[in-house]
XYZ file of C-alpha atoms in Angstrom:
439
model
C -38.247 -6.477 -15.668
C -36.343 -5.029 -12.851
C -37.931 -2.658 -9.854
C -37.651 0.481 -8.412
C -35.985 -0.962 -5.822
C -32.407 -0.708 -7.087
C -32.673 2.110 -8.457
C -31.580 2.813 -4.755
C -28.659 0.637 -5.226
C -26.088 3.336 -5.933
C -27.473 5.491 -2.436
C -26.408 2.044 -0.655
C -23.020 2.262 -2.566
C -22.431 5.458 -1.673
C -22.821 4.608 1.964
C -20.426 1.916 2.112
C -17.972 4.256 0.360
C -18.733 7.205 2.585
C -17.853 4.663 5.659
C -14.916 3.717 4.203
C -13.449 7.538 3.627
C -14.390 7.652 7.677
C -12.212 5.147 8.366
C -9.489 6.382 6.741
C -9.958 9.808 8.024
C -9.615 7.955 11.692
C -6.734 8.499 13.157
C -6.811 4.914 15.328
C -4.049 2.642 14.773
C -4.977 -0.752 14.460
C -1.787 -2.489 14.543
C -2.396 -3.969 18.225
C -5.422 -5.774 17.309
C -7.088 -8.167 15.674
C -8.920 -7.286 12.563
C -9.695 -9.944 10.616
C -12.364 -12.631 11.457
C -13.937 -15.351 10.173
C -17.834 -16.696 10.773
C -20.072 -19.548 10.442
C -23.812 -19.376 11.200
C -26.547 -21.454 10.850
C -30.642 -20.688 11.363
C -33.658 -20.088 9.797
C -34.880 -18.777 6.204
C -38.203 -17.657 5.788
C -39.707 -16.291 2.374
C -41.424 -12.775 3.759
C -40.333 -9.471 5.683
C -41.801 -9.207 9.360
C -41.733 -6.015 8.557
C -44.755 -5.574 6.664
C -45.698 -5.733 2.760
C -47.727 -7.577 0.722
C -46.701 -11.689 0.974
C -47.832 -13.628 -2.373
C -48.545 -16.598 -0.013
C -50.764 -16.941 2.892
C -48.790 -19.879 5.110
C -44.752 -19.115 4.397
C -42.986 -21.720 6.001
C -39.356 -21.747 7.949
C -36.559 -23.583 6.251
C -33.037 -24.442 7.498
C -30.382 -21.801 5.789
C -26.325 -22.022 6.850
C -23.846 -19.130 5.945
C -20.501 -18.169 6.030
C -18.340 -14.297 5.990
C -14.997 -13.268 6.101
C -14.863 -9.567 7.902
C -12.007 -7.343 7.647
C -12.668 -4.403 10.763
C -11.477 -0.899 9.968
C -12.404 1.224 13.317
C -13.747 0.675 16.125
C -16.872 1.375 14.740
C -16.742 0.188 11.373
C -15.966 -2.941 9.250
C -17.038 -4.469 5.850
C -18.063 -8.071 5.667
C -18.085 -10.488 2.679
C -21.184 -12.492 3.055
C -22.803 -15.879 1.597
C -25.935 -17.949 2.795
C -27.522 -21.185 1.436
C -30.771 -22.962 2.170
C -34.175 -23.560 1.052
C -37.268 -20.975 0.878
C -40.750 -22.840 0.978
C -44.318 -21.577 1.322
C -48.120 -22.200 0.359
C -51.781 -21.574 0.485
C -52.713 -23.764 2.711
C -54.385 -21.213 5.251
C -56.006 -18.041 4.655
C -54.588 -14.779 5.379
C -55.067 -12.886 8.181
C -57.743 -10.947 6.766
C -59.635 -14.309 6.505
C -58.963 -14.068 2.238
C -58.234 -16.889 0.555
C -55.636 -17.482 -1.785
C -57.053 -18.105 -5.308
C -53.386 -18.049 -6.944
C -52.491 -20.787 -9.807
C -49.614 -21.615 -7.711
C -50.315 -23.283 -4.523
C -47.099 -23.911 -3.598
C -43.180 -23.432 -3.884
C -40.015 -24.931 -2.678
C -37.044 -21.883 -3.887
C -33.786 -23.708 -3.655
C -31.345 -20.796 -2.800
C -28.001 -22.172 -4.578
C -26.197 -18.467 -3.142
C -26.501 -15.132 -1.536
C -23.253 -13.396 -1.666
C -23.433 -9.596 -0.542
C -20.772 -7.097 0.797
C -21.807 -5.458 3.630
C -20.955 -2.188 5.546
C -21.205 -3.397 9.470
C -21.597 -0.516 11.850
C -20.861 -1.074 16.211
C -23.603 1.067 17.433
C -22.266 1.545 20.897
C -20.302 0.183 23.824
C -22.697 -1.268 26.372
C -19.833 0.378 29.339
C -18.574 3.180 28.197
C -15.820 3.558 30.951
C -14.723 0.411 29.940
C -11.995 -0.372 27.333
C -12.460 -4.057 26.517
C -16.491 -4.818 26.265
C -18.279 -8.349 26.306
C -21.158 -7.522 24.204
C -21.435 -5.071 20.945
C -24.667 -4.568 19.360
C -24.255 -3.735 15.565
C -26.333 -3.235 12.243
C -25.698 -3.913 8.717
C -26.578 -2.986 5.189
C -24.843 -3.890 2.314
C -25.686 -5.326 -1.780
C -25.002 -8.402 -3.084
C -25.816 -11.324 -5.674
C -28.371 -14.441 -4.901
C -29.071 -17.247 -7.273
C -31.765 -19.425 -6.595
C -34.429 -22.238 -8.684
C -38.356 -22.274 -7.151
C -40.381 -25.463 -8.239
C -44.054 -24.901 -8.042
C -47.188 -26.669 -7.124
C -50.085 -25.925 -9.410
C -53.414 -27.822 -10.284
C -50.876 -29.691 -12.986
C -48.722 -30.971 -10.620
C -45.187 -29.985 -9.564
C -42.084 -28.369 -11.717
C -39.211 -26.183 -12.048
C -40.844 -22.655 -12.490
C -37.562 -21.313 -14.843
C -36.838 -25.354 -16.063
C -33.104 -26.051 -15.249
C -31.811 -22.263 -15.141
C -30.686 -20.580 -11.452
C -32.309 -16.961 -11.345
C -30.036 -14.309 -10.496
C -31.019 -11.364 -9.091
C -29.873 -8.219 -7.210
C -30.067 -8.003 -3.157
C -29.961 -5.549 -0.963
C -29.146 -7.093 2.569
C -30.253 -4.933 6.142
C -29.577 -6.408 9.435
C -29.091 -5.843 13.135
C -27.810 -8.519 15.370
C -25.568 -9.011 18.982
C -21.972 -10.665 19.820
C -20.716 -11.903 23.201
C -17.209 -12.026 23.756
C -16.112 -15.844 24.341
C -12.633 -15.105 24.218
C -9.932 -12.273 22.454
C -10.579 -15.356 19.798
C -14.483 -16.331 19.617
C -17.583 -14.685 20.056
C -21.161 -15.620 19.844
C -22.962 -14.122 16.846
C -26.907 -13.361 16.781
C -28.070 -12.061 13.464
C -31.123 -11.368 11.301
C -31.151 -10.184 8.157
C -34.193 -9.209 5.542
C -32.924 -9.608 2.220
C -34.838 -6.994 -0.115
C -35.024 -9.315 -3.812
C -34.595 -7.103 -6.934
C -37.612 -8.951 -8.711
C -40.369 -10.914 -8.070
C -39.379 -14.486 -9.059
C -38.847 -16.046 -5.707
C -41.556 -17.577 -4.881
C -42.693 -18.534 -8.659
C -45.129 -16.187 -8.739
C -44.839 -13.264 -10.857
C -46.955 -10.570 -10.599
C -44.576 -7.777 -11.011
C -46.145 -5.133 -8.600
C -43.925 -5.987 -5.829
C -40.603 -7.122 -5.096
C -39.566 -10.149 -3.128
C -38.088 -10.958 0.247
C -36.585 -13.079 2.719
C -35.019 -13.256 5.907
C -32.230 -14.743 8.087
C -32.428 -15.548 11.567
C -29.221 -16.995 13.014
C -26.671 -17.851 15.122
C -23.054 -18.640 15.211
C -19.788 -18.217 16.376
C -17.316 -15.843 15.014
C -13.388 -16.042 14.861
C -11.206 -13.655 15.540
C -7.273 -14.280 13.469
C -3.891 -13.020 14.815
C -2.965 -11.931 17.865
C -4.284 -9.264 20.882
C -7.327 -7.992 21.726
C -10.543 -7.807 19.157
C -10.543 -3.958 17.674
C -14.642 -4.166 17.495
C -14.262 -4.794 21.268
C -12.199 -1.822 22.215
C -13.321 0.840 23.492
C -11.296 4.348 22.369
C -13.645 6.481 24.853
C -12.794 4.835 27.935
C -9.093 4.883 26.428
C -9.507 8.572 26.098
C -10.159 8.705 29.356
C -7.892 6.994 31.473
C -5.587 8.619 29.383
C -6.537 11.974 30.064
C -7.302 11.317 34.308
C -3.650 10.060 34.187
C -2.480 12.772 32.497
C -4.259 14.546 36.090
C -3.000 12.542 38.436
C 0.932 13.284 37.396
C -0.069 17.106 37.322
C -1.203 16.795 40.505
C 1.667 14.568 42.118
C 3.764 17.546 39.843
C 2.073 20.197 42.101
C 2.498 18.520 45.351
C 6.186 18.027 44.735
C 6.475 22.001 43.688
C 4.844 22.707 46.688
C 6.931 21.031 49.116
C 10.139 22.211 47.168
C 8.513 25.844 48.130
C 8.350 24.848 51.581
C 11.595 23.439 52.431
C 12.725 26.450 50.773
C 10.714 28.897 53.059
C 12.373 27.002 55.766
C 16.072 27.312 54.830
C 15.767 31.070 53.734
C 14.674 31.277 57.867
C 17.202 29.110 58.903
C 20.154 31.102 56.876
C 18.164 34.516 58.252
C 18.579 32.853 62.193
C 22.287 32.007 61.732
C 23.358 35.222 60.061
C 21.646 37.283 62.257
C 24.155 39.961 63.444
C 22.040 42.971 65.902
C 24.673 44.919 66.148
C 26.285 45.273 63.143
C 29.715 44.196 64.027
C 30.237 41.964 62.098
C 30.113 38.639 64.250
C 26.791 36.795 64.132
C 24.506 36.958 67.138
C 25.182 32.984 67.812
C 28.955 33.519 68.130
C 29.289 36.833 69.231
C 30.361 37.364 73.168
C 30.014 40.656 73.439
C 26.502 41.771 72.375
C 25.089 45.060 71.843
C 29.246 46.994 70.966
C 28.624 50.562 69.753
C 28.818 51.131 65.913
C 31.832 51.309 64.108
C 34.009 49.222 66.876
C 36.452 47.161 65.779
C 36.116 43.539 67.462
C 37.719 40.244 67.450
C 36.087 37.307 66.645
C 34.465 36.537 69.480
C 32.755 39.923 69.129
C 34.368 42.288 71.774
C 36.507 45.438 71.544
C 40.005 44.581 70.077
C 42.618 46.578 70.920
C 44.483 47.218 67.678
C 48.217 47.120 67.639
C 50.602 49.032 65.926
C 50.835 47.760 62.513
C 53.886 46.045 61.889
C 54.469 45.241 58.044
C 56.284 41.587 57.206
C 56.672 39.893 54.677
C 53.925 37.109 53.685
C 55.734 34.073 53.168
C 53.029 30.501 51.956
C 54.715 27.536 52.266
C 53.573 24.480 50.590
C 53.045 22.841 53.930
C 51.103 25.670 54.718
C 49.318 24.951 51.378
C 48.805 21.089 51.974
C 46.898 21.965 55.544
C 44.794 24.291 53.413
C 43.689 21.934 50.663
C 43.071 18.934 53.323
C 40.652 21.490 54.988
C 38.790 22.023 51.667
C 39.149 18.098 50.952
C 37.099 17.722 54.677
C 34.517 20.616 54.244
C 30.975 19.146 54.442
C 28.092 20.938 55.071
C 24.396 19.472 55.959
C 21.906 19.315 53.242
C 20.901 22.566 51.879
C 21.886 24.403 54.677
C 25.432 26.395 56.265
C 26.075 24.547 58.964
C 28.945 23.184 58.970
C 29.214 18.980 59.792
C 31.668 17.910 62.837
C 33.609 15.552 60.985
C 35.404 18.834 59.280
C 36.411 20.802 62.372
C 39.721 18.725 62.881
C 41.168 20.266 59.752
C 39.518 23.578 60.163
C 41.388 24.103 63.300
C 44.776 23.250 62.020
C 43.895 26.155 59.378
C 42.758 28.523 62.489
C 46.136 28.080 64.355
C 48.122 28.376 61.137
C 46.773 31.908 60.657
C 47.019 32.564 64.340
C 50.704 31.604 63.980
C 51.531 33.441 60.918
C 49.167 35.950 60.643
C 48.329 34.879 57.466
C 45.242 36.719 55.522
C 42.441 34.201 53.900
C 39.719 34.647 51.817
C 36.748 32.132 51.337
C 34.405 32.064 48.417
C 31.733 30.061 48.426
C 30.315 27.878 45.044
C 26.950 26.135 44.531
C 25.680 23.924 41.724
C 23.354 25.388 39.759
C 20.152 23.251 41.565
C 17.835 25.946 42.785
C 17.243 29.709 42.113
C 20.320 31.930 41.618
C 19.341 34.376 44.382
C 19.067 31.322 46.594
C 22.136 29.870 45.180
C 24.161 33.012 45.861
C 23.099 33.312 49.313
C 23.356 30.085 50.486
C 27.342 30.457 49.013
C 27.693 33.756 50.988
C 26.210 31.903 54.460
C 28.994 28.873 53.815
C 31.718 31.101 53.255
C 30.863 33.355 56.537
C 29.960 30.161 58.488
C 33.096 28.831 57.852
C 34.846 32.607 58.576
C 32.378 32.224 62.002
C 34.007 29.128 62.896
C 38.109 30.085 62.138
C 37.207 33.254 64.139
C 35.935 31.506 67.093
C 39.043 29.106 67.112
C 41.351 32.538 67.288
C 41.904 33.518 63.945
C 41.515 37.627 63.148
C 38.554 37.955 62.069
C 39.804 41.610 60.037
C 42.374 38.958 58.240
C 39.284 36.826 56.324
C 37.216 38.140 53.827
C 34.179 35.678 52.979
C 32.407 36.034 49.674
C 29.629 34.151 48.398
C 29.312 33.345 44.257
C 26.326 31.582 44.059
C 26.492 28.848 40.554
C 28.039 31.639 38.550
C 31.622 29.562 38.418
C 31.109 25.982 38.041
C 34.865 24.476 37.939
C 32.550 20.933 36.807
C 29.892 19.996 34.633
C 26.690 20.522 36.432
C 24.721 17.899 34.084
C 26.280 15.038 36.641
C 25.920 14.293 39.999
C 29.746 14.089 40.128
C 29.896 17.273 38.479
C 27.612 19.092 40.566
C 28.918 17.961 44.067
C 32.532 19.701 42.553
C 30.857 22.649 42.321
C 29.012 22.824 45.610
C 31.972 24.173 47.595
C 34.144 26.952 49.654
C 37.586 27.728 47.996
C 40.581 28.929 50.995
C 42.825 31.614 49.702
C 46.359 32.276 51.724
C 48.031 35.582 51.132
């Protein structure tokens, strides 16, 4: 007649399948690692539950048991293992309990001959011994599961020895519940420690039946586990620590992200002074302060480009005549225009061509206007005034070589008309520059 004790079978059930819905819920991929092991244990069976309960035998003896499982591991956490052990169980009445009672059974003795114990088993990773670290040597875990066993006692009474159920194996219902340790080896092997008590759903394991109590035995082991396939073990990972190194990376970029933004903002403090220093014009005539030679003229003078009073001549009206020499010495002075980095001042390597433009307005009185470009790297506003500081910085310099200043009208566009793509780095260095217009 079967116990109350599988009545809780289906509650066990329901746990494993509970786990399993977990696991799929889990958003971890497991492609990576390896999931699928292999074990082989070997250690000692003993008839009786350290645990506590009533033992039909006073002196239950330890027997040599060996086992196999195949393990299949879903999470991190969380795997199911296929499980089978075989060995003998033995025990008698050869002492008296430790209450100092003294067996008066009709069997004195019993040697169970466990031909299987197969059980499926839900195997839970209780922690990570270092939680900051991803790949752990040692994983403590506990297990609980249901299963089959088959077994044949033979009994010793006062009319000698037999088989307590003739030639027939028993089978009865288990309900396995362990705890047990594994130590890395390698991403391949691992050491496994295990017990397990086995919770019988009957009371024909020792050939005793008294039917007030279930049977029990447990499984002390060791052995070494196998890991199949390739990369690191997924019971061995850690997802926390993964979490995390993820996430104080994540805070290290921001922060190199910042410190870049920050000396972007500086630099550009530091030209918006600079183009403030060389446009600086105190007397509103027109000529900055760094080329202007006569300081301090009255408001609304007109001056050359050196800054001083001009004497204006009567205006003589001729006709404007652009040659395409004239044209040629005008595109080899765009061709040679170079500025420094960022900023309006103009490199030395362009002033030969610059010149030959000064003296060919000197010499034919010749009108220009300059507008300056950008790319579109940066701010507009600081786009459109660092085009307006190259345009007059190049007007600065054709004044100060002779050419009228009145004649050259400097304008400054900013990245509002790219003649280039601004996506490339050809692209964008077309667009950074100062266009020279003859009329």
């Amino acid at each position: 007649m079967k116990s109350n004790l599988f009545k809780s079978l289906p509650v066990v059930l329901a746990g494993l399948f509970a786990g399993t819905v977990a696991v799929a819920q889990e958003p971890a991929t497991t492609a990576q690692f390896r999931t699928w092991s292999i074990g082989v244990n070997a250690g000692a069976l003993t008839p009786l539950s350290p645990l506590g309960g009533k033992n039909d035998f006073s002196n239950n003896k330890t027997s040599f048991g060996y086992g196999l499982y195949v393990k299949k591991q879903l999470t991190n956490y969380f795997s199911l293992r296929l499980d089978g052990v075989m060995g003998k169980l033995k025990g008698d009445n050869t002492e008296a309990f430790d209450s100092g009672f003294t067996p008066t059974n009709t069997v004195s003795a019993f040697d169970t001959k466990l031909n299987y114990s197969a059980s499926l088993n839900a195997v839970f990773n209780l922690f990570n011994i270092d939680m900051f670290r991803k790949e752990n040597a040692v994983q403590l875990y506990a297990s609980a599961g249901a299963g089959l066993a088959g077994y044949k006692p033979t009994i010793t009474t006062a009319a000698g020895t037999s088989l307590y159920a003739g030639d027939k194996t028993i089978s009865e219902l288990i309900i396995p519940v362990g705890v047990g340790a594994k130590f890395k080896v390698s991403d391949g092997v691992n050491i496994d420690l295990g017990w397990t008590i086995n919770y019988v759903d009957g009371d024909n394991l020792d050939g005793l039946y008294k039917g007030a109590s279930n049977d029990k035995y447990n499984y002390a082991y060791a052995g070494l586990e196998f890991a199949l396939g390739k990369g690191k073990q997924l019971a061995f990972h850690n997802p926390v620590a993964a979490t995390y190194d993820e996430a104080l990376a994540a805070k290290n970029a921001a922060n190199a992200l910042k410190g870049d933004l920050d000396a972007q903002k500086a630099e550009n403090a530091k030209l918006r002074s600079e183009m403030a220093d060389l446009l600086k014009d105190t007397d509103g005539d027109g000529v900055a302060d760094k080329l202007d030679k006569c300081p301090g003229t009255p408001s609304g003078t007109v001056v050359d480009g050196a800054g001083c009073p001009l004497k204006t001549p009567e205006k003589v009206v001729e006709k404007v005549v652009v040659t395409e020499e004239d044209r040629k010495v005008v595109a080899a002075a765009i061709k040679n225009l170079e500025f420094d980095l960022n900023k309006a001042t103009i490199r030395s390597k362009s002033y030969a061509s610059l010149n030959r433009v000064a003296a060919l307005l000197v010499q034919k009185n010749f009108s220009l206007k300059l507008a300056g470009h950008t790319d579109n790297t940066g701010s507009d506003a600081l786009n459109l005034r660092l085009s307006k500081a190259r345009a007059e910085s190049v007007k600065a310099y054709l004044v100060s070589q002779g050419a009228n200043a009145s004649r050259i009208e400097a304008t400054g566009y900013g990245e509002s008309q790219p003649i280039a793509t601004n996506k490339t780095a050809a692209g964008r260095q077309q667009n950074r520059r100062v266009e020279f217009t003859l009329y």
